Coordinates of C-alpha atoms and ligand atoms in Angstrom, one line a residue:
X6 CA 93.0 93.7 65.2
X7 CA 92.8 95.9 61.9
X8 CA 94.0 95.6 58.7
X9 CA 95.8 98.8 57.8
X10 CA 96.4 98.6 54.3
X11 CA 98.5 95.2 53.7
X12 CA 99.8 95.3 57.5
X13 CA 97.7 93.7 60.2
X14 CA 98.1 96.2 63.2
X15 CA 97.0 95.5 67.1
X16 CA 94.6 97.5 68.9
X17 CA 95.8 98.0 71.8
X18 CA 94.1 97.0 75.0
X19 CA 91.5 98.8 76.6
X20 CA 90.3 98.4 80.0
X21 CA 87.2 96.8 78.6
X22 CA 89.1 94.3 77.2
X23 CA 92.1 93.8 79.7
X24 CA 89.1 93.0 82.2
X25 CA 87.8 90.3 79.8
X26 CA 91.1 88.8 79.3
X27 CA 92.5 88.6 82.9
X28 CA 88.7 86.9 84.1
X29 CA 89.2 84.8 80.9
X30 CA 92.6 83.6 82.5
X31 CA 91.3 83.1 86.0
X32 CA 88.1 81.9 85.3
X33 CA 86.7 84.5 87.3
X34 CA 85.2 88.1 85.7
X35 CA 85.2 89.7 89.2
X36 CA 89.1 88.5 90.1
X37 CA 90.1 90.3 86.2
X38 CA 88.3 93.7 87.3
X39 CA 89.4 93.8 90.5
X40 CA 93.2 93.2 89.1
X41 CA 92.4 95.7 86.5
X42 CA 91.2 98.3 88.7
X43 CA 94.7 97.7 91.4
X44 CA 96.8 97.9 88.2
X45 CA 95.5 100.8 87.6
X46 CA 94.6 102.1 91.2
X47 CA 91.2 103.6 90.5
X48 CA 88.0 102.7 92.1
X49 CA 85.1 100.8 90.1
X50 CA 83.0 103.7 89.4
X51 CA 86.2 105.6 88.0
X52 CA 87.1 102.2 86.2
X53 CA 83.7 102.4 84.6
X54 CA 84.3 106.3 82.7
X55 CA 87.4 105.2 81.0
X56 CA 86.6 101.4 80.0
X57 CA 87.4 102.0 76.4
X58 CA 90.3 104.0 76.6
X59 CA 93.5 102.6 76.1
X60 CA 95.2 100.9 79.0
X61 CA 99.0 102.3 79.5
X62 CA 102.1 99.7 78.9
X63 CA 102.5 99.9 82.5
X64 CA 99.1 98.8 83.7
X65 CA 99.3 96.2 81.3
X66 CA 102.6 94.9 82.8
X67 CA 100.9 95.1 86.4
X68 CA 98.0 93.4 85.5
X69 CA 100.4 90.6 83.7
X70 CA 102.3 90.2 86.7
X71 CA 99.5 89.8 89.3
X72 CA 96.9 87.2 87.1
X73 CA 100.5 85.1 86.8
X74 CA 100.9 85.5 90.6
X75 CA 97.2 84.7 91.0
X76 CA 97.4 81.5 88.7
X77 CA 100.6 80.1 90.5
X78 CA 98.6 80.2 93.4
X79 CA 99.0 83.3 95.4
X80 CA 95.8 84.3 97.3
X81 CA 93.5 87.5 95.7
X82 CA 94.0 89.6 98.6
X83 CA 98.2 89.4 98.9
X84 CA 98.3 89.6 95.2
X85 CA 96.1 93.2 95.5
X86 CA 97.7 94.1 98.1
X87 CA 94.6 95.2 100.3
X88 CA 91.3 93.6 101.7
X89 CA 88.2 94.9 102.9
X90 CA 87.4 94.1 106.7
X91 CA 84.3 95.9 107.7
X92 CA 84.2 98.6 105.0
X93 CA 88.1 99.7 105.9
X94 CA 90.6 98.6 103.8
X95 CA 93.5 97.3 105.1
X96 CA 96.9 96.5 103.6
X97 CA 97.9 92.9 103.6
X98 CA 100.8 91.0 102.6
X99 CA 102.9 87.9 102.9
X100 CA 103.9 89.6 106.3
X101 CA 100.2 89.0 108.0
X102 CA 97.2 87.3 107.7
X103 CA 94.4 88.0 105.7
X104 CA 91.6 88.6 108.1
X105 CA 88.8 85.9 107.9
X106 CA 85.0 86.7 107.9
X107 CA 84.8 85.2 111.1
X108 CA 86.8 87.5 112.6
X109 CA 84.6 90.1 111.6
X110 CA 82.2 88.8 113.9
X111 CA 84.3 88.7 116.6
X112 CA 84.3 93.0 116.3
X113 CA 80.8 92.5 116.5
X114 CA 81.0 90.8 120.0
X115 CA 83.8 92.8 121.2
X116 CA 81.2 96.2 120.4
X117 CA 78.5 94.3 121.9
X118 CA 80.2 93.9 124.8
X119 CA 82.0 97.6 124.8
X120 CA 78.2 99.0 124.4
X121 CA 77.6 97.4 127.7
X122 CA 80.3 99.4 129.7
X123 CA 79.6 102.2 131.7
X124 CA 81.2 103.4 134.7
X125 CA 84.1 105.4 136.1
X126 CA 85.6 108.3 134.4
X127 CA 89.3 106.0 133.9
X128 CA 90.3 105.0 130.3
X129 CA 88.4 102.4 128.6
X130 CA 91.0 100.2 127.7
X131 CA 91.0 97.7 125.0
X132 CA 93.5 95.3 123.6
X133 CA 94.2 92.7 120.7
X134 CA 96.5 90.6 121.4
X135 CA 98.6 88.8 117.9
X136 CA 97.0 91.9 115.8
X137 CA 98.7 91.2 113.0
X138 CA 97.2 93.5 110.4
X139 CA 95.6 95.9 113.0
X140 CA 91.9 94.4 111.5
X141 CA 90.3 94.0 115.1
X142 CA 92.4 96.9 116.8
X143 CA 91.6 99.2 114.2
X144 CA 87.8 98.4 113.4
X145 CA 87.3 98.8 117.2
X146 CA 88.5 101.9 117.0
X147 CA 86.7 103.5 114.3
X148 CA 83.2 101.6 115.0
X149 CA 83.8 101.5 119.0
X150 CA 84.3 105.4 119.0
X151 CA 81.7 106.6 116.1
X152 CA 78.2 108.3 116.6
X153 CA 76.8 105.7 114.9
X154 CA 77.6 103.0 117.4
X155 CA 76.0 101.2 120.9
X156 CA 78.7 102.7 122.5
X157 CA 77.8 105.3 125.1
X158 CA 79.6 108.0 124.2
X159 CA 81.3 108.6 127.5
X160 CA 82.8 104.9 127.1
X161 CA 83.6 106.0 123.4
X162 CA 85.6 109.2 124.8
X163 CA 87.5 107.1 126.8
X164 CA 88.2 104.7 124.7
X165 CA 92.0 103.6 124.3
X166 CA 92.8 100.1 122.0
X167 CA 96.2 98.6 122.0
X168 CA 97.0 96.7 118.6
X169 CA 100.5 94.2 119.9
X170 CA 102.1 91.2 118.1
X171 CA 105.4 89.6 119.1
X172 CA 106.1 89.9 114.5
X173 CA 107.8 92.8 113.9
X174 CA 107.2 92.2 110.3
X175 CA 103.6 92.4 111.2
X176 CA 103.4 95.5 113.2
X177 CA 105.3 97.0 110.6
X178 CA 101.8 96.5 108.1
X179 CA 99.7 97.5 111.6
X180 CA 101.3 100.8 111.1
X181 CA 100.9 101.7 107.9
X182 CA 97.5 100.7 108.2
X183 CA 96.9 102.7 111.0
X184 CA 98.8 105.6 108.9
X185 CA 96.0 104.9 106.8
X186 CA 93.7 105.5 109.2
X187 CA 94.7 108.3 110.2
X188 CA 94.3 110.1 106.9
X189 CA 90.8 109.5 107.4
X190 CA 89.8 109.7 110.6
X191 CA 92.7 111.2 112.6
X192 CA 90.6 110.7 115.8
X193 CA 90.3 107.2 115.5
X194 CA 93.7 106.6 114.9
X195 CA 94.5 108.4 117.9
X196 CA 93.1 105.6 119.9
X197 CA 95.3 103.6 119.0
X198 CA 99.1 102.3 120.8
X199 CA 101.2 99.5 119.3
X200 CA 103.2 97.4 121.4
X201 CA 105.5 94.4 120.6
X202 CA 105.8 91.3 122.7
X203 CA 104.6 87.6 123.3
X204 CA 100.7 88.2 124.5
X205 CA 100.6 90.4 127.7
X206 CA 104.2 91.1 127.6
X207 CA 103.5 93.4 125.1
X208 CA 101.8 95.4 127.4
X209 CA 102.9 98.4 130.1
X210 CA 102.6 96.8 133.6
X211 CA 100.7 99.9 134.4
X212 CA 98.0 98.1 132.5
X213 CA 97.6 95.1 134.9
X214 CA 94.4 94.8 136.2
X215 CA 93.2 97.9 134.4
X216 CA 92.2 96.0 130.9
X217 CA 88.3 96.2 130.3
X218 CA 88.5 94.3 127.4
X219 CA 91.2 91.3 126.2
X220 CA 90.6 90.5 122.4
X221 CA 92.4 87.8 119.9
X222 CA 92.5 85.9 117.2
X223 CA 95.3 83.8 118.0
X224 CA 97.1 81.3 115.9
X225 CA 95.0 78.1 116.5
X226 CA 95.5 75.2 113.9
X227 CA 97.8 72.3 115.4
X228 CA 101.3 71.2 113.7
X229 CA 99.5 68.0 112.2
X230 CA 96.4 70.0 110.5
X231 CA 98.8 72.9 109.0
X232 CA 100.5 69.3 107.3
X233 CA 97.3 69.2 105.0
X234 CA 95.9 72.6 104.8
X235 CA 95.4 74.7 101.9
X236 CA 98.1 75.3 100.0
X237 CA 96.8 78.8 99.1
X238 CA 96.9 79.0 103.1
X239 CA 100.1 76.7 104.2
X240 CA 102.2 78.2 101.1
X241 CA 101.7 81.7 101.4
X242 CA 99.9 82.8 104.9
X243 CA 102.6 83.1 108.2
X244 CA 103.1 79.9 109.6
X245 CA 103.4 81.8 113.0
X246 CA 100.1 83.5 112.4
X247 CA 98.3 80.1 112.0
X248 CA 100.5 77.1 114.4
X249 CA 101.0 78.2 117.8
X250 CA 102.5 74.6 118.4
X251 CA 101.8 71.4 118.0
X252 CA 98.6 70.8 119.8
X253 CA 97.1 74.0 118.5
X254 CA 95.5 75.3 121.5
X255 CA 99.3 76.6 123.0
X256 CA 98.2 80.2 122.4
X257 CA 94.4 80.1 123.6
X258 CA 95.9 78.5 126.5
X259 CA 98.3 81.7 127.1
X260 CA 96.0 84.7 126.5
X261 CA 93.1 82.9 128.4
X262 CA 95.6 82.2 131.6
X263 CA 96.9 85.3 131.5
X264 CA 93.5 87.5 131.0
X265 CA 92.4 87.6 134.7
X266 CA 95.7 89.1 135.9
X267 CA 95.2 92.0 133.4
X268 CA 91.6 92.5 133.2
X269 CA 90.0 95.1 135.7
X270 CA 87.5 93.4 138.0
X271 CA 84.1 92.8 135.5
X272 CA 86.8 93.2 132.3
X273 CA 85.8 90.6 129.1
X274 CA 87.8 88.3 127.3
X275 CA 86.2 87.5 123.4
X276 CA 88.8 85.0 121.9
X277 CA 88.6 83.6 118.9
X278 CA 89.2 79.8 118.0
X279 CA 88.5 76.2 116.3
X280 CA 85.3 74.4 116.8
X281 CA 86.8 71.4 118.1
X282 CA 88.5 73.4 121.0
X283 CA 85.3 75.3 122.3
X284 CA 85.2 72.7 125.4
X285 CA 88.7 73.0 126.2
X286 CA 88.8 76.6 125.9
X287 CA 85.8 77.4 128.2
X288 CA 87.4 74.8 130.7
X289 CA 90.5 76.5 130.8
X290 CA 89.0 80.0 131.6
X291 CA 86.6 78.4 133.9
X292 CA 89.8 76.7 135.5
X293 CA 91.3 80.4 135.7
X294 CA 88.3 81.6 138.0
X295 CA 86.4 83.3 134.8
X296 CA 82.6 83.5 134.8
X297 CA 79.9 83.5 132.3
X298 CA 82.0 81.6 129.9
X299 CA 80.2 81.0 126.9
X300 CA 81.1 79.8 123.0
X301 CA 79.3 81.8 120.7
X302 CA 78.8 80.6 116.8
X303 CA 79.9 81.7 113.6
X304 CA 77.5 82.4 111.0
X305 CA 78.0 79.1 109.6
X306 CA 76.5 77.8 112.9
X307 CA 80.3 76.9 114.5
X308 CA 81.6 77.7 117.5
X309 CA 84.0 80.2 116.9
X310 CA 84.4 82.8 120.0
X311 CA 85.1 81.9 123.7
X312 CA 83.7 85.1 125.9
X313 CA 84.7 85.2 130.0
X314 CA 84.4 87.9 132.3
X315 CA 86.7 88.1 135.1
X316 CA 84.5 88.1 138.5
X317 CA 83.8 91.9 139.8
Ligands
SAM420 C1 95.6 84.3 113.5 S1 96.6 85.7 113.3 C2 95.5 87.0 113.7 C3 95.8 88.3 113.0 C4 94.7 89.4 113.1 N1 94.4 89.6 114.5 C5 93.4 88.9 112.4 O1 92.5 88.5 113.1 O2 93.4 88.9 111.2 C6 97.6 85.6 114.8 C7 98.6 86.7 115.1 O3 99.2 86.3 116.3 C8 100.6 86.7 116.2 N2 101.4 85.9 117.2 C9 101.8 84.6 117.0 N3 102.5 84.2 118.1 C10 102.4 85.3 119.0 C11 102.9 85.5 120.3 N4 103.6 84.5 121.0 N5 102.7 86.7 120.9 C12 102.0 87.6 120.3 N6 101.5 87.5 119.0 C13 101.7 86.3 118.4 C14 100.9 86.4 114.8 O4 102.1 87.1 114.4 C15 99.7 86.8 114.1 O5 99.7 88.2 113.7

């Protein structure tokens, strides 16, 4: 504030200060820059040169708008609009998820497990089944098929990924995101086919018994623990991405029953799931003639992802 003579006049806001003021509101001095710099749709080292310039009546009305959304509960990453998932940034919305941490890990079993594929000169063939955001589908194919991977690159050459979800509303945000993609790495995107459909009926049949690799993250939280989850979750996240049914383990059950008709003889299935239904979950692909079944952990130390091979 100045005094101009006998008026009192507001400065008006600066980055600097719009920051302050927005991690003032939400308690949290990271949450105001990162609104600050979505308002404004710069990166942080842009956002850095022009701190004390003045911040534009529209910025400052997009910034208003998403602390209010923030502090009436809405999740960070729905109210920017985008989240990070291993270094690419996807767009996310009330239409999908917002992909967990421990799904990250799950790409780094499913590249594991691509590096260890060799073989014929056929397609390498990948898919993720409930993709919702195109996270898994889309990291696979930019990590699976870069220099930098385990991949051999013959494998990598080969490699196709479908990305399929019976919500059309969420293949609608798997596409722009693999638009997005595209812009960057128009090779990688290339890799990739959507298809729409309950689990493996999204799916050509020209792909049965031709998938190397079967990947999800499928809804796994029963009817009575979605009751008393989160609000932040249960309010805002799709109830059909999270509760297959009422037991919770409806979905596991489908995509682990149906993996050894549509994986090629040797073909993996990485699934992801709860803790409490590790046991069930390698019983049931045991029961469906899988071997080495094995729950691997989280890096909080839980068991988090099922992996079966279908016999050779
Ligand atoms: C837990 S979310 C996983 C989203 C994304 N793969 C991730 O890891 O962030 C489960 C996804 O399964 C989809 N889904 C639910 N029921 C399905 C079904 N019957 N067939 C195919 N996809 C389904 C949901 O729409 C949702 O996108």
């Amino acid at each position: 504030m100045k005094i101009v003579g006998t008026r009192i006049r507001e400065e008006p806001a600066t980055f600097r200060t719009a920051m302050a003021t927005a991690g003032i509101a939400l308690g949290s001095s990271r949450e105001g820059r990162w609104i600050v710099e979505r308002a404004c749709a710069v990166s942080s080292d842009a956002l850095l040169k022009i701190l004390d310039d003045a911040v534009p009546e529209s910025v400052s009305e997009a910034v208003d708008l998403m602390v209010a959304r923030r502090l009436a509960g809405e999740p960070l990453q729905y109210v920017l609009g985008a989240w990070d998932f291993r270094g690419i940034e996807l767009l996310v919305d009330r239409r999908v998820l917002i992909p967990r941490p421990e799904t990250e890990q799950v790409v780094d079993v499913v590249l594991t497990e691509l590096a260890k594929s060799a073989g014929p000169s056929a397609p390498v063939v990948l898919v993720d089944l409930g993709t919702g955001s195109g996270a898994i589908a889309l990291s696979v194919a930019l990590e699976g098929a870069s220099d930098a991977s385990r991949v051999r690159g013959d494998v990598r050459d080969r490699l196709e990924v479908w990305a399929t979800d019976l919500s059309a509303d969420a293949l609608d945000v798997a596409r722009s995101n693999l638009a997005l993609l595209a812009s960057s790495n128009a090779a990688a995107a290339r890799r990739v086919r959507v298809g729409q459909g309950t689990w493996y009926d999204s799916l050509p049949r020209k792909l049965v018994g031709r998938v190397n690799l079967v990947v999800s993250n499928p809804p796994y939280v029963s009817e009575a623990e979605w009751q008393v989850l989160d609000p932040q979750v249960r309010d805002y996240e799709p109830r059909m991405a999270l509760v297959p049914g009422s037991t919770g383990i409806e979905a596991i059950e489908q995509v682990v029953s149906g993996a050894p008709e549509w994986l090629a003889p040797g073909g993996t299935l990485v699934c992801e799931l709860a803790p409490a239904q590790a046991a069930i979950a390698a019983g049931l692909a045991e029961g469906a003639g899988m071997v080495d079944v094995t729950v691997r952990h989280d890096l909080a130390g839980k068991l988090r992802v099922l992996v079966a091979r279908k016999r050779l």
